[in-house]
Coordinates of C-alpha atoms in Angstrom, one line a residue:
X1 CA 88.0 14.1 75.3
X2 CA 86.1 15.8 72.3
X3 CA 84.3 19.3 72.5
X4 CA 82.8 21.4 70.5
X5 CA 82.7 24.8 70.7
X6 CA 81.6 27.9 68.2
X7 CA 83.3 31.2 68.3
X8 CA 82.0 34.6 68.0
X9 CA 83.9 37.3 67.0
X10 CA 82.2 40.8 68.1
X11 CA 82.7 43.2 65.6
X12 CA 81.1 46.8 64.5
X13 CA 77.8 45.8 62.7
X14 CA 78.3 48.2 59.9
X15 CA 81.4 46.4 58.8
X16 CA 79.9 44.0 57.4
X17 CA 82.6 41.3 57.9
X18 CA 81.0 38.1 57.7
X19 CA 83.2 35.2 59.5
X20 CA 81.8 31.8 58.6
X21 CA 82.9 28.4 60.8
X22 CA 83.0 25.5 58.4
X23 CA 83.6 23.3 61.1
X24 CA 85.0 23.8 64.8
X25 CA 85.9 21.1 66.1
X26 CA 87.7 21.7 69.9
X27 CA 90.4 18.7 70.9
X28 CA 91.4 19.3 74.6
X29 CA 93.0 17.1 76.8
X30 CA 91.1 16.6 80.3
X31 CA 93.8 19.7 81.6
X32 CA 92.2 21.9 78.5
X33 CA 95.7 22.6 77.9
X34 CA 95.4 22.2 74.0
X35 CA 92.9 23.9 72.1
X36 CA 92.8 23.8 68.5
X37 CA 90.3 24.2 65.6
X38 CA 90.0 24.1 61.8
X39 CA 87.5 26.5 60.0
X40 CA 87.3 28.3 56.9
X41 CA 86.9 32.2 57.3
X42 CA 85.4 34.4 54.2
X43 CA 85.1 37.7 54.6
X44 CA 82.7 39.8 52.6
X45 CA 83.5 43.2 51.0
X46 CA 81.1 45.6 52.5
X47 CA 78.5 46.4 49.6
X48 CA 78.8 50.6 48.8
X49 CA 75.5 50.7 47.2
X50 CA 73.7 49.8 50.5
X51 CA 74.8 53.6 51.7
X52 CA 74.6 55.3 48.7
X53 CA 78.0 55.7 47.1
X54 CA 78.5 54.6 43.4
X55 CA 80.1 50.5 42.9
X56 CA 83.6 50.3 42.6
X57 CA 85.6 49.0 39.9
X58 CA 85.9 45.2 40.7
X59 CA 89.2 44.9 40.1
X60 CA 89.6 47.2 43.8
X61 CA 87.0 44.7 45.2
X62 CA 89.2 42.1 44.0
X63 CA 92.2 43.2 45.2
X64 CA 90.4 43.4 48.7
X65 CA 89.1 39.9 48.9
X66 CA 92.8 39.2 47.7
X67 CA 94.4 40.3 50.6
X68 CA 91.4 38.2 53.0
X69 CA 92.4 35.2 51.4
X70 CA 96.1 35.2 52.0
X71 CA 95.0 35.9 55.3
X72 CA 92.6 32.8 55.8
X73 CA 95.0 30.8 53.5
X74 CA 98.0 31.2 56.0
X75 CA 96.1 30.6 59.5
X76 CA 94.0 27.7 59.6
X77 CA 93.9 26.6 63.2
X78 CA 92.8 28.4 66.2
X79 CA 93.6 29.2 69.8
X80 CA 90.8 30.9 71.3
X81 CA 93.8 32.6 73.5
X82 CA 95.1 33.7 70.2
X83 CA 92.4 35.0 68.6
X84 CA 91.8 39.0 68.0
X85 CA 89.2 41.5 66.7
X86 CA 89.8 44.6 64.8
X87 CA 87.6 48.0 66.4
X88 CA 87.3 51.1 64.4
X89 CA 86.9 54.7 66.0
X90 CA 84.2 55.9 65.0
X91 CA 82.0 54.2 62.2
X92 CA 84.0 52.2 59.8
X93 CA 81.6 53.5 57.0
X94 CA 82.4 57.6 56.8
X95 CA 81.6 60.2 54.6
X96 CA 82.8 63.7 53.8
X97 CA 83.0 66.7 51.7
X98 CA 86.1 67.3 49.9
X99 CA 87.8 70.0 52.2
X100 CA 91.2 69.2 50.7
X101 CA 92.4 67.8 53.9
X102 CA 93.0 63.8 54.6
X103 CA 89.9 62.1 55.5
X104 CA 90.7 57.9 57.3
X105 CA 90.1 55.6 59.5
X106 CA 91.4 54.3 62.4
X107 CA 91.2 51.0 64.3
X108 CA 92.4 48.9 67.1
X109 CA 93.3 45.4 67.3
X110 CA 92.3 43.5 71.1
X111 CA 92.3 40.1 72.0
X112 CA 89.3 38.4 71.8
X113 CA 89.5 37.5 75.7
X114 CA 90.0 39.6 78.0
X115 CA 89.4 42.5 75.4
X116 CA 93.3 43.6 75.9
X117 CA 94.4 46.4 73.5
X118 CA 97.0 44.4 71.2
X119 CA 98.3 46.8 68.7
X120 CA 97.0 49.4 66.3
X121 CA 95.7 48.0 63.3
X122 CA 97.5 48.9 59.9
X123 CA 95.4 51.0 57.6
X124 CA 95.6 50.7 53.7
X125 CA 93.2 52.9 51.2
X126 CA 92.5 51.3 47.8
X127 CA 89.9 53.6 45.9
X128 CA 88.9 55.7 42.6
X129 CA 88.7 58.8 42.6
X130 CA 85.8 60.7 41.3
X131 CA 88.1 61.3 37.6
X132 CA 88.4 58.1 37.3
X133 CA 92.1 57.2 38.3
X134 CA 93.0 54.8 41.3
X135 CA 94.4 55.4 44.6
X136 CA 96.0 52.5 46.8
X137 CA 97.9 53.9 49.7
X138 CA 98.1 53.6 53.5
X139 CA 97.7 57.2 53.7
X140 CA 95.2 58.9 54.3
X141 CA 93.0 59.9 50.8
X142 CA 92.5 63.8 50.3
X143 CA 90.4 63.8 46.9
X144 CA 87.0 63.3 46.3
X145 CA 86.2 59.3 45.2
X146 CA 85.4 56.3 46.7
X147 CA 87.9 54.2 49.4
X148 CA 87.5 50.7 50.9
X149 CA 89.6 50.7 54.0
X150 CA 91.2 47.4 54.7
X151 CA 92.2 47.8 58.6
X152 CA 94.6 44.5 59.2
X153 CA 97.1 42.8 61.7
X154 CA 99.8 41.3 60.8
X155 CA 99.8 38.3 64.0
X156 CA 102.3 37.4 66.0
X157 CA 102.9 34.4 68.3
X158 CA 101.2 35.9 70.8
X159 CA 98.4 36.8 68.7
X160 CA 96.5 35.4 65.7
X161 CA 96.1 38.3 62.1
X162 CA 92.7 40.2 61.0
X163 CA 91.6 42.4 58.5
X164 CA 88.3 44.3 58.6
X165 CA 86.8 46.5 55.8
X166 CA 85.4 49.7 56.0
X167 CA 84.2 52.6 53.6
X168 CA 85.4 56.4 53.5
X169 CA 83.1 58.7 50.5
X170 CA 84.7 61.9 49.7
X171 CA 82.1 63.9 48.1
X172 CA 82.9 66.7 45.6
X173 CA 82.5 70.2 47.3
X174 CA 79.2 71.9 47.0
X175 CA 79.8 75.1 44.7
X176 CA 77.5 77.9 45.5
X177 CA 77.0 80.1 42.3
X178 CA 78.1 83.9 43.7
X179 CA 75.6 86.1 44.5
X180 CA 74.8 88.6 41.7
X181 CA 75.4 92.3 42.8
X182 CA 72.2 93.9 44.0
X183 CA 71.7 97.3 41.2
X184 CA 71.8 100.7 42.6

């Protein structure tokens, strides 16, 4: 018996992650016991200029959709019992003022049905700071520049991997001239 099915992933609109099914194609046996599908999965980078931080270097951008593609590369059938989503606390798109203190994000990782909490989702910083030098780290960024977040699972055989992208602005400080002395 052939079916075919489409699958929605539910994820934070301002992600921006854009999951495209080249084909799904469903094979079950009458007992649905087997359910298998081929796609093709591309994420999209969200784009920084759309909330008003300056463009990354492309070779950050690069090394971003890099790390998607192994992904998509390595897992090309799917379970829908398998399959997972990634949820950031909070907006996956943040913005601060340098305060010297870390500034991330945070995600979890659920299964797809049944929403079940599956792990915490491993969170790695790749950015450039405002003098021009790069950062790539899974800790937290304290300096004022620009991050893409890349929030990922690693799978098991339980569960199928994800990454989602998010975007963390750390704005140089305000610097308030001192007020001049009033004269006498």
């Amino acid at each position: 018996m052939k079916k075919r099915f489409s699958k929605l992933l539910i994820l934070s609109m301002t992600t921006v992650l854009t999951i495209s099914m080249a084909s799904a194609n469903a094979f079950a046996e009458d007992d649905a016991s087997e359910v298998s599908a081929t796609y093709a999965c591309e994420a999209s980078i969200p784009n920084a200029s759309d909330y008003g931080i300056p463009e990354l270097n492309s070779d950050i951008v690069a090394g971003l959709k890099s790390m998607g593609d192994q992904f998509n590369a390595n897992y090309q059938y799917v379970d829908a019992a398998k399959s997972t989503y990634i949820q950031f606390y909070g907006s996956p798109v943040q913005q601060f003022e340098y305060d010297g203190n870390p500034h991330g994000l945070t995600a979890g990782v659920y299964a797809t049905i049944g929403n079940a909490k599956v792990a915490e989702a491993n969170i790695f910083y790749i950015g450039q700071l405002s003098d021009g030098t790069y950062y790539a780290s899974s800790s937290a960024p304290t300096e004022p520049g620009v991050y893409y977040v890349a929030a990922s699972y690693q799978g098991t055989e339980e569960y199928y991997p994800i990454i989602a992208y998010g975007i963390i602005y750390i704005k140089e400080a305000e610097v308030t001239p001192p007020t001049p002395p009033t004269p006498p």
